[in-house]
GROMACS .gro file of N, CA and C in nm:
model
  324
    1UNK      N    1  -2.612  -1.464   1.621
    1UNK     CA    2  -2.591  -1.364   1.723
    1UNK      C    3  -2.694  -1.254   1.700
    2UNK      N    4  -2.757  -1.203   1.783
    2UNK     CA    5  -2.877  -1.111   1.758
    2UNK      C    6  -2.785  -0.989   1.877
    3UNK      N    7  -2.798  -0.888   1.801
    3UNK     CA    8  -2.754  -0.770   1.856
    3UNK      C    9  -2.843  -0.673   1.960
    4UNK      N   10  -2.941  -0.768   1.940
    4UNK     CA   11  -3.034  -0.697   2.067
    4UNK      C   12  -3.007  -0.747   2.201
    5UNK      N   13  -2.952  -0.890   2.203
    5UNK     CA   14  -2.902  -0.939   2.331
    5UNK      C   15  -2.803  -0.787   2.435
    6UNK      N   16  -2.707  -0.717   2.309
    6UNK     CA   17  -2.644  -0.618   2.424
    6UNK      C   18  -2.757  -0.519   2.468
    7UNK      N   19  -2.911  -0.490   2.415
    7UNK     CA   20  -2.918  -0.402   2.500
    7UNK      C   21  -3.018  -0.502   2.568
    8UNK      N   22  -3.059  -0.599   2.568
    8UNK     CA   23  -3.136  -0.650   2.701
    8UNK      C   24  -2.978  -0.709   2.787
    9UNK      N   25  -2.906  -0.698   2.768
    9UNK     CA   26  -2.802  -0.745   2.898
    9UNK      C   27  -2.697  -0.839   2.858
   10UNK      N   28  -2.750  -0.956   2.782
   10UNK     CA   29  -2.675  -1.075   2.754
   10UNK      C   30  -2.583  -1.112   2.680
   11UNK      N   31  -2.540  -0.970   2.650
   11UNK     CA   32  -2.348  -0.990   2.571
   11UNK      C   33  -2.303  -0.870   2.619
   12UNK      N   34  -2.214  -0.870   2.685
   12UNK     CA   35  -2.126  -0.748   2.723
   12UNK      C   36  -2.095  -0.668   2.599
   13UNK      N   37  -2.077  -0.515   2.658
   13UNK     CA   38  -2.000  -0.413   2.554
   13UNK      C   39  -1.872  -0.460   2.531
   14UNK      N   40  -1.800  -0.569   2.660
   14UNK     CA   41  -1.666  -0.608   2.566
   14UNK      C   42  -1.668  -0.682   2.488
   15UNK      N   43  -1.734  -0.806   2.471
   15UNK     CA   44  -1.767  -0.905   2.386
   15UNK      C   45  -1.835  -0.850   2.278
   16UNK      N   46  -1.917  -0.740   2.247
   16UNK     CA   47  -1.981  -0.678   2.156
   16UNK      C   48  -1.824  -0.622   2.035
   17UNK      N   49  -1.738  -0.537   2.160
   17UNK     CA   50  -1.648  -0.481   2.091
   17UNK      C   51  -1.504  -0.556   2.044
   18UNK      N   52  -1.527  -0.713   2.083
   18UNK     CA   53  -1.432  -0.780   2.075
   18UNK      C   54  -1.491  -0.824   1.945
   19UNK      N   55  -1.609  -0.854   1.891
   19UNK     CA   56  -1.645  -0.941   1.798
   19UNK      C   57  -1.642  -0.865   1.675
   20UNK      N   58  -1.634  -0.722   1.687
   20UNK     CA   59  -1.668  -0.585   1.589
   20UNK      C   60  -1.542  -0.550   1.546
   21UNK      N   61  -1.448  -0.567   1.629
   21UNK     CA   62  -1.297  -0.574   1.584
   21UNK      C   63  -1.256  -0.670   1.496
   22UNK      N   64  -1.262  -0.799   1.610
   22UNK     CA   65  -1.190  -0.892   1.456
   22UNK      C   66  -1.286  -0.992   1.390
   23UNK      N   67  -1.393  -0.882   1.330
   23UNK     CA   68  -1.462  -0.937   1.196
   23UNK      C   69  -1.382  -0.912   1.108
   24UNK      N   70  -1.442  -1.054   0.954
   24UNK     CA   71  -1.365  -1.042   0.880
   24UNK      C   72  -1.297  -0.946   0.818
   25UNK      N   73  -1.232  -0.985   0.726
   25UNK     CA   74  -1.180  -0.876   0.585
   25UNK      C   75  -1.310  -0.836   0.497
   26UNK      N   76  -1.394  -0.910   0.471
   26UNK     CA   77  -1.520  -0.899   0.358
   26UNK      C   78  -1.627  -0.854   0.426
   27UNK      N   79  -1.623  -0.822   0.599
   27UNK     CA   80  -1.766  -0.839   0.597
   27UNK      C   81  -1.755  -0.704   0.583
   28UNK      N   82  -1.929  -0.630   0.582
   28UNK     CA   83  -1.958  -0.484   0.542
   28UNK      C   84  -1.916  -0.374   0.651
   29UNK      N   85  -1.869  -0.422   0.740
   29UNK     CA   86  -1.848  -0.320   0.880
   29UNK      C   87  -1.733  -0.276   0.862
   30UNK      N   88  -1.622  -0.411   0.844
   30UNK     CA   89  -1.482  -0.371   0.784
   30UNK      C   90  -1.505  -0.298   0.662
   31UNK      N   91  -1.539  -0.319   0.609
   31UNK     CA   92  -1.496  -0.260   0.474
   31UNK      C   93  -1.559  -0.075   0.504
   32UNK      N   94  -1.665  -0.092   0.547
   32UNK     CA   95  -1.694   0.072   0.563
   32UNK      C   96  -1.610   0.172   0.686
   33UNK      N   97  -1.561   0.058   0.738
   33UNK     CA   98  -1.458   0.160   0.831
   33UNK      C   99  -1.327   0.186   0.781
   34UNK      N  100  -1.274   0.093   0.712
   34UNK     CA  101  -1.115   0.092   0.639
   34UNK      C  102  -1.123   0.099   0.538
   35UNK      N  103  -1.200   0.084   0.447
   35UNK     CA  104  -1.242   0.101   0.244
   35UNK      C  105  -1.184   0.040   0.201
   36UNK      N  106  -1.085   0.034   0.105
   36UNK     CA  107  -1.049  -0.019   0.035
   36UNK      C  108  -0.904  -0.126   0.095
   37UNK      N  109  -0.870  -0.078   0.159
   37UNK     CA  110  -0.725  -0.093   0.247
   37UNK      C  111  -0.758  -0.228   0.361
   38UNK      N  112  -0.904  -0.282   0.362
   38UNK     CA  113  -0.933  -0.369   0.469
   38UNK      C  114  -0.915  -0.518   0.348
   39UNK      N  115  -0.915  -0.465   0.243
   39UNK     CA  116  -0.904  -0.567   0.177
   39UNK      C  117  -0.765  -0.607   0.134
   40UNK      N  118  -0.692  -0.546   0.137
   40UNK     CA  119  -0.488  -0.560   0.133
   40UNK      C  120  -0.435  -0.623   0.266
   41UNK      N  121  -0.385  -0.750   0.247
   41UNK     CA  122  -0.340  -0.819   0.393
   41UNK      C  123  -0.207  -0.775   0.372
   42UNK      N  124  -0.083  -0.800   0.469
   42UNK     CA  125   0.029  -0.775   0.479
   42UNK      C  126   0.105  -0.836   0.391
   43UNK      N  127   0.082  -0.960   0.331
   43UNK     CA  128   0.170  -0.998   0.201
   43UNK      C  129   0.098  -0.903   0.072
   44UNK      N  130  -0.012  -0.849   0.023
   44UNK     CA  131  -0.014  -0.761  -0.066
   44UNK      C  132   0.060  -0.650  -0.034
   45UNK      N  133   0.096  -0.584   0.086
   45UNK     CA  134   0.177  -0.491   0.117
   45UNK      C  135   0.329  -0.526   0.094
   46UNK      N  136   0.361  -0.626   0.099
   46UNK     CA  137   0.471  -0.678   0.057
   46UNK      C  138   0.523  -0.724  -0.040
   47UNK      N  139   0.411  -0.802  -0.149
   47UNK     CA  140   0.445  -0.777  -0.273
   47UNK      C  141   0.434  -0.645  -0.364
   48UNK      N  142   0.381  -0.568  -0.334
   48UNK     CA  143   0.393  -0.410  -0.368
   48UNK      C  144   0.508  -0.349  -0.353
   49UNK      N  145   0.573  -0.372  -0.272
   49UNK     CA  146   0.729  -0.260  -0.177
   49UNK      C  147   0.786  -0.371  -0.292
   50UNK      N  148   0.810  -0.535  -0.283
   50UNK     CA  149   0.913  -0.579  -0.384
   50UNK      C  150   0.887  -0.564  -0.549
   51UNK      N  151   0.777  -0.535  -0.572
   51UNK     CA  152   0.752  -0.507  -0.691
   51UNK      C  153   0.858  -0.370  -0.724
   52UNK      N  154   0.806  -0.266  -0.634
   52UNK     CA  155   0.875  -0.099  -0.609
   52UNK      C  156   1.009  -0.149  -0.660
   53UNK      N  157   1.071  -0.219  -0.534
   53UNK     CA  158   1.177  -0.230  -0.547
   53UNK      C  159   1.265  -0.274  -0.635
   54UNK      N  160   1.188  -0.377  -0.712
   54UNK     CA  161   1.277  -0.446  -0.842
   54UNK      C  162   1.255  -0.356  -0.942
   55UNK      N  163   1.194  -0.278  -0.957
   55UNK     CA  164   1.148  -0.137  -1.063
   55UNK      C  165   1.280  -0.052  -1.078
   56UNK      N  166   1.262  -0.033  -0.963
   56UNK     CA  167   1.358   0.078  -0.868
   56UNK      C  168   1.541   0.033  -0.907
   57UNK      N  169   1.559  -0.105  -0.908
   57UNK     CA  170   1.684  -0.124  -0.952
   57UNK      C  171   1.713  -0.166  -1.107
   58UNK      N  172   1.583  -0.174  -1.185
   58UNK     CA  173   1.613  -0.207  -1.274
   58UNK      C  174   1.628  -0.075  -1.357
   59UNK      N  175   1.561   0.026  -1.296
   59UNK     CA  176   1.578   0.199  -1.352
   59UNK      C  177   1.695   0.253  -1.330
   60UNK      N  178   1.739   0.183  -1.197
   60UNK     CA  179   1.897   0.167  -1.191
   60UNK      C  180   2.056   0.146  -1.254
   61UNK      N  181   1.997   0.017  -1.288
   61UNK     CA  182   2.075  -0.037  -1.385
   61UNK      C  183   2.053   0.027  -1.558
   62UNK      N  184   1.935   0.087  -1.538
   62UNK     CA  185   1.923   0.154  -1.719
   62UNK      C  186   1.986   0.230  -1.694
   63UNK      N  187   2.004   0.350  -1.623
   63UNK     CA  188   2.066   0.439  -1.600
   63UNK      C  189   2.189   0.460  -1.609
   64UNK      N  190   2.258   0.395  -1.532
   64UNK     CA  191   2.391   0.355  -1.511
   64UNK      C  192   2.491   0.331  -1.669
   65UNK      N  193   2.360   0.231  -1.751
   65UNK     CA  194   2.426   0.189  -1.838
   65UNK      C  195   2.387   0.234  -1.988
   66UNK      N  196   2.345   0.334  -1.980
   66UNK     CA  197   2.259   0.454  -2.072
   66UNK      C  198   2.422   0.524  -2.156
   67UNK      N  199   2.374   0.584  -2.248
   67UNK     CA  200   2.530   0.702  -2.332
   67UNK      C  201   2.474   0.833  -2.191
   68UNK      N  202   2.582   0.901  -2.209
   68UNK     CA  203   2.545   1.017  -2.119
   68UNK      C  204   2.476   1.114  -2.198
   69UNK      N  205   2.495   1.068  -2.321
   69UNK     CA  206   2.440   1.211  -2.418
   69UNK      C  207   2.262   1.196  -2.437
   70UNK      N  208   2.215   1.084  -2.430
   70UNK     CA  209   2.140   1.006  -2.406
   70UNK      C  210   2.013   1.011  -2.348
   71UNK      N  211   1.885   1.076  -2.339
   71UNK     CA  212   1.792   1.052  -2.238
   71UNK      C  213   1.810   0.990  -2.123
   72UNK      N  214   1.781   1.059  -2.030
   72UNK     CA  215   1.780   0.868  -1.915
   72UNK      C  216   1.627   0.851  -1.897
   73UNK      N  217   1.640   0.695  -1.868
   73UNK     CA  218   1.525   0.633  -1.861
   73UNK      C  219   1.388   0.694  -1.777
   74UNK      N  220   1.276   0.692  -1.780
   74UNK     CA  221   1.168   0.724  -1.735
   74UNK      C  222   1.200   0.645  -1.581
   75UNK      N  223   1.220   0.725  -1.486
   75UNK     CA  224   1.180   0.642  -1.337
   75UNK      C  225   1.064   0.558  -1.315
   76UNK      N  226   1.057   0.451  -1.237
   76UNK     CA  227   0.916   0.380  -1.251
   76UNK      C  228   0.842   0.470  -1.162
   77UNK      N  229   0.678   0.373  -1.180
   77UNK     CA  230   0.612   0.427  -1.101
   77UNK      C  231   0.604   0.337  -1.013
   78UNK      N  232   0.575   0.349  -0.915
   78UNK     CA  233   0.498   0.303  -0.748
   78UNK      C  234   0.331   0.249  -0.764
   79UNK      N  235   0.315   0.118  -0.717
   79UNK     CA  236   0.239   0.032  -0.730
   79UNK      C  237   0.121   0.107  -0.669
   80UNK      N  238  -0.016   0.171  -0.707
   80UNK     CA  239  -0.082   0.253  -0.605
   80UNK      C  240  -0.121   0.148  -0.495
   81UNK      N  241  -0.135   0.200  -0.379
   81UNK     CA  242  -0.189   0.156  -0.262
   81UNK      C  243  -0.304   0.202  -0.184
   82UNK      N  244  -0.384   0.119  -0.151
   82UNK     CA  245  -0.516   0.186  -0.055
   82UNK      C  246  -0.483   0.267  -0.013
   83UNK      N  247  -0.556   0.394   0.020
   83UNK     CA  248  -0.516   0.530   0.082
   83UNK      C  249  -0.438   0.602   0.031
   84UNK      N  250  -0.349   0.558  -0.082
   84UNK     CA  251  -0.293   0.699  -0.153
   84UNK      C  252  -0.404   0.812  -0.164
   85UNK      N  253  -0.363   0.911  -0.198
   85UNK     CA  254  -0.431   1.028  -0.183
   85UNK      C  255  -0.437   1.118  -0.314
   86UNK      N  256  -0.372   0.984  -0.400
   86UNK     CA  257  -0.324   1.088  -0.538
   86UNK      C  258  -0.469   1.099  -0.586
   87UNK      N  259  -0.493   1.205  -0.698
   87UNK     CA  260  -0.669   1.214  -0.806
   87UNK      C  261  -0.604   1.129  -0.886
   88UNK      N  262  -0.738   1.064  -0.977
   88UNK     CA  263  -0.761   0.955  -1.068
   88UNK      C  264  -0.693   0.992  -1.178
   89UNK      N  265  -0.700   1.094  -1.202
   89UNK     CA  266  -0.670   1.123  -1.298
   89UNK      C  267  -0.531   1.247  -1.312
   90UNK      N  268  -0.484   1.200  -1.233
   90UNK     CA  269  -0.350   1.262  -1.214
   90UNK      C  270  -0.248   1.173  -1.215
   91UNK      N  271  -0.142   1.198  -1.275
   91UNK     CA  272  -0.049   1.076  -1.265
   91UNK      C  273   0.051   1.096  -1.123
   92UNK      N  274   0.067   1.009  -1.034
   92UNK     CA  275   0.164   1.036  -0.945
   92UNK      C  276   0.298   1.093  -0.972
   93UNK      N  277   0.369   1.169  -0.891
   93UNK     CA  278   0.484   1.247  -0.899
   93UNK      C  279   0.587   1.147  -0.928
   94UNK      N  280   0.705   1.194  -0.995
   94UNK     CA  281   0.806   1.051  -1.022
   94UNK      C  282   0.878   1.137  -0.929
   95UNK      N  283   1.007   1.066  -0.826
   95UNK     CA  284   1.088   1.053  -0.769
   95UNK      C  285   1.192   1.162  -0.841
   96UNK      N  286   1.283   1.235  -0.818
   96UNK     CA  287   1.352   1.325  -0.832
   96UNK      C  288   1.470   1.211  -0.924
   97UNK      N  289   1.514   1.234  -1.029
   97UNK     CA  290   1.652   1.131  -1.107
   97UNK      C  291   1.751   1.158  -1.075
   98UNK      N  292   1.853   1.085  -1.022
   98UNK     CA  293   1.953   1.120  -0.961
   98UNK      C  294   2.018   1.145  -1.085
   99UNK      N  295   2.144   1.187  -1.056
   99UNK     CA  296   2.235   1.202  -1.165
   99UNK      C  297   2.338   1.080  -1.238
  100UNK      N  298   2.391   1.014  -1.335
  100UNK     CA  299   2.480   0.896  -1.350
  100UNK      C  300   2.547   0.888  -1.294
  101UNK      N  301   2.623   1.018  -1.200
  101UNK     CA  302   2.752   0.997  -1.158
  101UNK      C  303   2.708   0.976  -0.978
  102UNK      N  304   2.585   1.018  -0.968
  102UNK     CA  305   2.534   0.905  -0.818
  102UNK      C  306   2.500   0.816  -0.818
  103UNK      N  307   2.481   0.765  -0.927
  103UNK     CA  308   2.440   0.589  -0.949
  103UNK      C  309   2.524   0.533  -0.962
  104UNK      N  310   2.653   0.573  -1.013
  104UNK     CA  311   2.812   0.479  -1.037
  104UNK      C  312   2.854   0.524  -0.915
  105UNK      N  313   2.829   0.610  -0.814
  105UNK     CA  314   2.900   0.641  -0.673
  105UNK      C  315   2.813   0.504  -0.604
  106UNK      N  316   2.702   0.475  -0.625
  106UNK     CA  317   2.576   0.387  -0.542
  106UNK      C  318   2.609   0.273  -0.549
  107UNK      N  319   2.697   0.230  -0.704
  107UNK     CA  320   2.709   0.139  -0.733
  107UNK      C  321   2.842   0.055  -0.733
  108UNK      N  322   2.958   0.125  -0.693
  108UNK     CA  323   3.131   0.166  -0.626
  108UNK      C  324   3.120   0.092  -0.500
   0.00000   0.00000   0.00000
């Protein structure tokens, strides 16, 4: 495909803008318009949230089943994702710890 065809005439601006859309995941156009995030398909987005999530109940279950006198467990962290916004060198915020006696209400 030679891209000079749209300006002598012989590929439409829609066909130009149809082909610029759904280029690949790898090629260089995607990637400089979406960065890092053109490369995450919807099952990496999905094994991320179930990753979260099995974290999320297993911090649960420490909790729950912790002495009260006891530390409670470190909350997990969250799998980073393209476009977070957190610095490199900052650790993301942990989630607020509920208290034992909302985790045995959660868990009732």
């Amino acid at each position: 495909m030679d891209l000079l065809d749209w300006h002598r005439g012989r590929l439409s601006s829609r066909r130009l803008a149809v082909l610029v859309k759904h280029m690949p995941r790898d090629s260089a156009t995607t990637q400089q318009l979406h960065g890092e995030s053109a490369e995450w398909s919807v099952t990496d987005y999905l094994l991320a949230a179930a990753v979260d999530h099995l974290a999320a109940a297993n911090w649960m279950f420490a909790s729950v089943n912790t002495d009260e006198d006891s530390d409670p467990p470190e909350p997990p962290v969250p799998v980073p994702r393209p476009g977070d916004e957190a610095a490199p060198d900052e650790p993301p915020e942990p989630p607020e710890a509920p208290s034992p006696s909302d985790l045995a209400r959660f868990f009732s």
